[in-house]
Each structure stands twice: as structure tokens, then as C-alpha cells.
DNA sequence: CCAAGTGCGACCAGGTTAGTCCGAGTTTAG
DNA sequence: CTAAACTCGGACTAACCTGGTCGCACTTGG
């Protein structure tokens, strides 16, 4: 199935919100959440992950918050998805634990990987600036 | 996240297997399952769904089974996924029951729909013949 | 020193999906 | 004509994943 997880969705909304911020401003997770109707307790988590991936800067202390770490043109949707959802492959074979019992004989893996790459390229072409 | 469900995966494997079949041959679901290591009880279900969607023909009775209903070049990966997983949209907002509480103010929906269309086009360009 | 932030881990709950079991209807081989 | 082999469809169970919550430690500005 082709669907964004909720996390990725929230992440995109948050980044878009951060986009229209002054250079030295910062927006707290809570403030961002209430303004855009995101779950109050989940938003900090999403932002924290974006921060440790370097997409966003966190500012500690009172009157702290988050701010974009790069120009919005330089953050692609693909990157956000990868950070928040991990980059799984199209084929379920490739997942962590479940071993595909036909792993060797599986001949649809390669074409599926190709497809996956193409899909990611599509997501790569859209940046936060275009949301 | 971008991942195929197990069902779709099985469906693709099955279609690929059916591809190399004589015109008047048919392969039973059970036979197909054991040959390719698919779950024995799930395979008939997947095939049945493909059949009622018209991608595959079912042949009743003894020595019956399944066979491709069209040339493999005319069956796209996108179609298989759509049949087996339904066609969801990228944005979780769009799902059945859960109402997005910021549905009106949501401004990332349109770009996301665009992305979804592009992704489906990618899946559309690959056919069973190319697996 | 205190209030308001982030950061991070553990935890619960609900939904979705994979997988199984069963019965019924159909067709062909012998 | 009979029996075997197959498809079809629904109902049911179990496991996994995800969204969401709570709580505590650390940092910073006033």
C-alpha cells in the first residue's frame, strides 16, 4: 500500500509551518500543535526526530522552540519520509525479521527495488518549499 | 510509508508465475503456492480477487486452476496493487472514518494528491511482463 | 532559583492485516 | 453416475504495527 504514516504527515505540516518564520524566531512544539490541530503530545516527538536528523534546529530553554535548519527548497519530501518512517522498501521481503522463505528464488525483488527507487525520486523532486 | 502489502506481493508473484503458462493450461492455486512458497490458504484468496477483477481467469472443476486473462504486457503493477489493496491516497486525511480536524485549513493536501498521482504513474509504467 | 522549553524512554490501546478454518457449488475423469 | 479435485466466499482468530499518552531529566532565560 502506498500511504504516508501519520508521523510523516505531521512532519510535513510542521515543516511547512516552520517555513514562514523569521530567521531568529523559534516556534515551540506546543504552539505549533495547537495552531495546526496536531496532537499535542506527538508533535514534540516528531520534531525531535527531525532535529536529530538535522532538518530542524532545536533551541533549548525558555522561549525556545524549533526552526528550520536549511532553506525549505533544500528539504525534500523524500527526506522527511525517510527520517520519520525509515526507508522501507516496496517489497515486504526486505523487512527486518520475517524471512522470506523464497528469498533466493524470489525473482520479483529486483524489479520491485527499481520501482522503489523511482518512487523515491518522485518524492525527492518535491520540496518543503512547494507544499 | 511506501510499502506493498503482503497480499499485493503475493499477487505479483502469482501473476508472474502464471505468465509462463501455455495458452490452454491452468495452474491450481495450491500448486502455485507450493511451487513458490506462498501460504497455501491465502493464495486462493488472492487469486480469487484477481479473478473477479478480471486480471485472471478461473477454470472450475477437476484439473482447473487459474490463467492470465490478458497479455502480461497489459497488466500493470498499479492495477494489481489497486485491486488487492484498494487505492488509498498518500495523505492519511483522506481515509474513511477518521476526520482530519484541520481538513479545511489543510494546505498540504493538494500537493500530496499530486505526488500520489505521480507515484501511481510510476507503478503504471511497469507491467507484469517486466517483472 | 524558578518557569517554560526540549529530549527521550517506557507504556497502553486500538486498528489493520496476515493467516486459518469451514461449507457450498462445479466440473471433469474414470 | 459417482467421486475427486477444484474454485468461491464468509467468518473467525491472532499477531503486529501505529498512534497516542505519561513521566522524568536536562537546559536556559528572567
XYZ file of C-alpha atoms (C1' of nucleotides) in Angstrom:
322
model
C 0.000 0.000 0.000
C 1.063 3.481 -0.739
C 0.338 5.675 2.204
C 2.109 8.167 4.369
C 2.151 7.360 8.043
C 0.602 9.849 10.348
C 4.025 10.792 11.592
C 5.212 11.793 8.155
C 2.055 13.713 7.581
C 2.520 15.662 10.783
C 6.138 16.215 9.960
C 5.280 17.789 6.646
C 2.686 20.032 8.205
C 5.142 21.091 10.872
C 7.892 21.868 8.409
C 5.565 23.856 6.300
C 4.552 25.835 9.376
C 8.147 26.459 10.315
C 8.823 27.705 6.862
C 7.185 31.057 7.403
C 9.226 32.054 10.366
C 11.746 34.802 10.825
C 15.367 33.757 10.804
C 15.846 34.187 14.518
C 12.434 33.118 15.608
C 11.561 29.763 17.016
C 8.213 28.071 17.389
C 7.544 25.780 20.306
C 6.133 22.360 19.616
C 3.082 23.074 21.697
C 2.335 26.305 19.946
C 2.729 24.660 16.588
C 0.444 21.831 17.615
C -2.457 23.985 18.736
C -2.166 26.247 15.751
C -2.372 23.440 13.239
C -4.510 20.972 15.118
C -1.822 18.364 15.592
C -1.797 16.056 18.635
C -0.081 17.949 21.408
C 1.965 15.075 22.736
C 3.062 13.657 19.477
C 4.304 16.805 17.874
C 7.398 17.191 20.078
C 8.372 13.650 19.195
C 8.133 14.275 15.516
C 10.104 17.486 15.784
C 12.736 15.867 17.944
C 13.316 13.285 15.275
C 13.548 15.888 12.594
C 16.021 17.741 14.783
C 18.375 14.849 15.306
C 18.292 14.207 11.599
C 19.392 17.758 11.035
C 16.340 19.020 9.203
C 15.376 21.283 12.035
C 17.209 23.113 14.787
C 16.067 22.909 18.366
C 16.563 25.767 20.736
C 16.591 24.798 24.357
C 15.386 26.712 27.346
C 12.656 29.155 27.920
C 11.279 30.782 24.805
C 12.928 28.004 22.870
C 11.390 26.006 20.104
C 12.182 24.786 16.631
C 13.295 26.391 13.459
C 14.219 25.150 10.004
C 17.867 24.185 9.727
C 18.041 24.747 5.993
C 16.262 26.582 3.276
C 12.915 24.981 2.560
C 13.995 24.403 -1.014
C 16.662 22.053 0.254
C 14.372 19.773 2.212
C 12.652 17.189 0.085
C 9.541 15.254 0.947
C 11.511 12.081 0.445
C 13.956 13.047 3.143
C 11.210 13.783 5.625
C 9.551 10.475 4.952
C 12.827 8.651 5.257
C 13.558 10.255 8.591
C 10.168 9.712 10.133
C 9.248 6.354 8.731
C 12.584 4.841 7.981
C 13.114 3.911 4.405
C 11.471 0.642 3.890
C 11.456 -0.999 0.549
C 8.469 -1.777 -1.528
C 8.934 -5.485 -1.132
C 7.904 -6.881 2.231
C 10.664 -9.477 1.861
C 13.142 -6.879 2.795
C 11.863 -6.280 6.261
C 13.690 -6.930 9.443
C 12.681 -10.186 10.951
C 10.324 -12.055 8.793
C 12.407 -14.098 6.495
C 11.030 -14.658 3.137
C 11.155 -18.388 2.622
C 11.687 -17.942 -1.047
C 14.333 -15.323 -0.731
C 16.763 -16.905 -3.141
C 14.250 -17.880 -5.728
C 12.430 -14.584 -5.479
C 12.701 -13.005 -8.848
C 10.445 -10.050 -8.348
C 12.713 -8.417 -5.836
C 14.915 -6.590 -8.258
C 12.199 -5.026 -10.360
C 10.476 -4.014 -7.155
C 13.601 -2.322 -5.914
C 13.773 -0.439 -9.157
C 10.231 0.713 -8.687
C 11.017 1.803 -5.182
C 13.882 3.908 -6.365
C 11.685 5.594 -8.918
C 9.040 6.358 -6.351
C 11.598 7.900 -4.069
C 12.824 10.016 -6.927
C 9.343 11.361 -7.336
C 9.205 12.261 -3.667
C 12.639 13.759 -3.982
C 11.563 16.194 -6.579
C 9.101 17.926 -4.281
C 10.496 20.134 -1.562
C 9.001 21.729 1.504
C 9.005 24.996 -0.350
C 6.460 23.608 -2.795
C 3.991 22.390 -0.250
C 5.200 4.752 4.261
C 5.707 3.270 0.905
C 5.276 -0.420 1.143
C 3.424 -3.149 -0.632
C 1.113 -5.230 1.480
C 1.760 -8.903 1.629
C -1.282 -9.521 -0.477
C -0.003 -7.390 -3.302
C 3.352 -9.058 -3.083
C 1.789 -12.478 -3.376
C -0.377 -11.282 -6.190
C 2.610 -10.132 -8.189
C 4.436 -13.382 -7.624
C 1.389 -15.343 -8.682
C 0.863 -13.347 -11.834
C 4.453 -13.719 -12.758
C 4.158 -17.450 -12.278
C 1.046 -17.614 -14.415
C 2.833 -15.750 -17.125
C 4.859 -18.678 -18.291
C 1.955 -20.943 -18.940
C 0.634 -22.385 -22.146
C -2.483 -20.763 -23.517
C -4.767 -23.598 -22.559
C -3.037 -24.569 -19.387
C -4.179 -23.643 -15.943
C -2.342 -23.709 -12.663
C -4.164 -24.540 -9.476
C -3.789 -22.224 -6.528
C -2.377 -24.982 -4.387
C 0.202 -25.972 -6.939
C 1.226 -22.393 -7.397
C 1.535 -21.927 -3.670
C 3.818 -24.864 -3.031
C 5.957 -24.099 -6.027
C 6.631 -20.536 -4.961
C 6.461 -20.855 -1.223
C 3.321 -18.838 -0.751
C 0.905 -19.536 2.115
C -1.374 -22.305 0.949
C -4.573 -20.893 2.314
C -4.044 -17.332 1.330
C -3.134 -17.884 -2.267
C -6.618 -18.920 -3.411
C -7.981 -15.764 -1.852
C -5.580 -13.539 -3.669
C -6.241 -15.290 -6.937
C -9.982 -15.112 -6.433
C -9.758 -11.375 -6.062
C -7.645 -11.060 -9.135
C -10.204 -13.182 -10.951
C -13.193 -11.088 -10.083
C -11.275 -8.023 -11.115
C -10.733 -9.608 -14.482
C -6.975 -9.897 -14.383
C -7.090 -13.654 -14.232
C -9.442 -16.361 -15.424
C -10.580 -19.139 -13.162
C -11.329 -22.559 -14.530
C -13.620 -24.661 -12.436
C -13.703 -28.366 -11.970
C -11.114 -31.023 -11.841
C -7.825 -30.066 -13.413
C -8.973 -26.482 -13.203
C -6.974 -23.571 -11.938
C -6.040 -20.067 -12.954
C -4.664 -18.469 -16.050
C -3.884 -14.945 -17.132
C -6.870 -13.181 -18.660
C -4.760 -10.800 -20.711
C -1.336 -10.486 -22.111
C 1.184 -9.818 -19.360
C 2.124 -6.589 -21.079
C -1.367 -5.273 -20.421
C -1.370 -5.822 -16.680
C 0.349 -3.075 -14.761
C 1.699 -3.267 -11.265
C -0.511 -0.330 -10.362
C -3.608 -2.246 -11.327
C -2.632 -5.240 -9.228
C -1.977 -3.065 -6.222
C -5.230 -1.249 -6.689
C -7.175 -4.489 -6.852
C -5.545 -6.115 -3.865
C -5.040 -3.166 -1.581
C -7.619 -0.706 -2.746
C -6.306 2.603 -3.864
C -5.615 4.709 -0.855
C -4.220 8.158 -1.117
C -0.923 9.335 0.206
C -2.483 11.641 2.751
C -3.984 9.910 5.752
C -6.597 12.680 5.882
C -8.377 11.064 3.046
C -9.204 7.894 4.806
C -12.622 6.641 5.573
C -13.552 7.390 9.113
C -11.005 9.443 10.858
C -11.840 13.009 10.199
C -8.951 15.299 9.923
C -9.727 18.115 12.310
C -7.896 20.548 10.145
C -9.457 19.402 6.921
C -10.364 22.845 5.711
C -7.191 24.536 6.711
C -5.056 21.685 5.466
C -2.906 23.095 2.772
C -0.680 20.158 2.111
C -3.442 18.015 0.753
C -3.289 19.166 -2.809
C 0.426 18.795 -3.304
C 0.192 15.403 -1.711
C -2.507 14.347 -4.118
C -0.283 15.428 -6.940
C 2.508 13.310 -5.579
C 0.188 10.365 -5.281
C -0.796 10.618 -8.895
C 2.828 10.679 -9.928
C 3.620 7.632 -7.851
C 0.778 5.725 -9.401
C 2.040 6.676 -12.814
C 5.354 5.120 -11.944
C 3.636 1.914 -10.932
C 1.593 2.073 -14.067
C 4.599 2.036 -16.285
C 5.744 -1.366 -15.098
C 3.825 -4.373 -16.308
C 3.776 -7.990 -15.278
C 5.787 -8.752 -18.349
C 8.697 -6.779 -16.946
C 8.820 -8.484 -13.608
C 16.038 29.966 41.743
C 12.004 29.141 39.065
C 9.236 28.649 34.975
C 8.980 27.073 30.362
C 11.226 24.551 26.887
C 13.262 20.311 24.706
C 14.697 15.228 24.830
C 13.897 10.639 25.492
C 12.269 6.400 27.212
C 8.516 3.339 28.688
C 3.895 2.306 28.284
C -1.073 1.408 26.772
C -4.812 0.808 23.318
C -6.821 0.318 19.081
C -6.996 -0.929 14.306
C -5.334 -3.366 10.416
C -3.530 -7.325 8.355
C -1.952 -11.928 7.852
C -3.390 -16.264 8.250
C -6.802 -20.288 9.243
C -10.978 -22.940 9.035
C -15.187 -24.199 7.148
C -19.003 -25.181 3.983
C -21.034 -24.937 -0.669
C -21.134 -25.141 -5.566
C -18.963 -27.004 -10.173
C -16.795 -29.579 -13.415
C -14.215 -33.322 -15.272
C -12.053 -38.053 -15.081
C -12.952 -42.720 -14.769
C -23.057 -41.864 -12.471
C -20.034 -41.197 -8.976
C -16.268 -39.302 -6.836
C -12.357 -36.470 -6.824
C -10.397 -32.060 -7.432
C -11.004 -27.568 -7.810
C -12.914 -22.692 -7.013
C -15.647 -19.375 -4.165
C -16.956 -16.855 -0.135
C -17.563 -15.754 4.613
C -16.379 -15.861 9.449
C -13.075 -16.054 12.860
C -8.561 -15.740 15.372
C -4.066 -13.980 16.374
C -0.199 -11.019 15.800
C 1.770 -6.995 14.606
C 2.211 -2.123 13.962
C 0.936 2.560 14.879
C -0.888 6.326 17.081
C -1.161 8.342 21.207
C -0.078 9.232 26.407
C 2.629 9.801 30.592
C 6.616 10.961 33.225
C 11.181 12.389 34.250
C 15.797 14.530 33.324
C 18.210 18.311 31.361
C 18.750 23.192 29.638
C 18.014 28.032 29.523
C 16.205 32.829 30.208
C 14.434 36.055 33.572
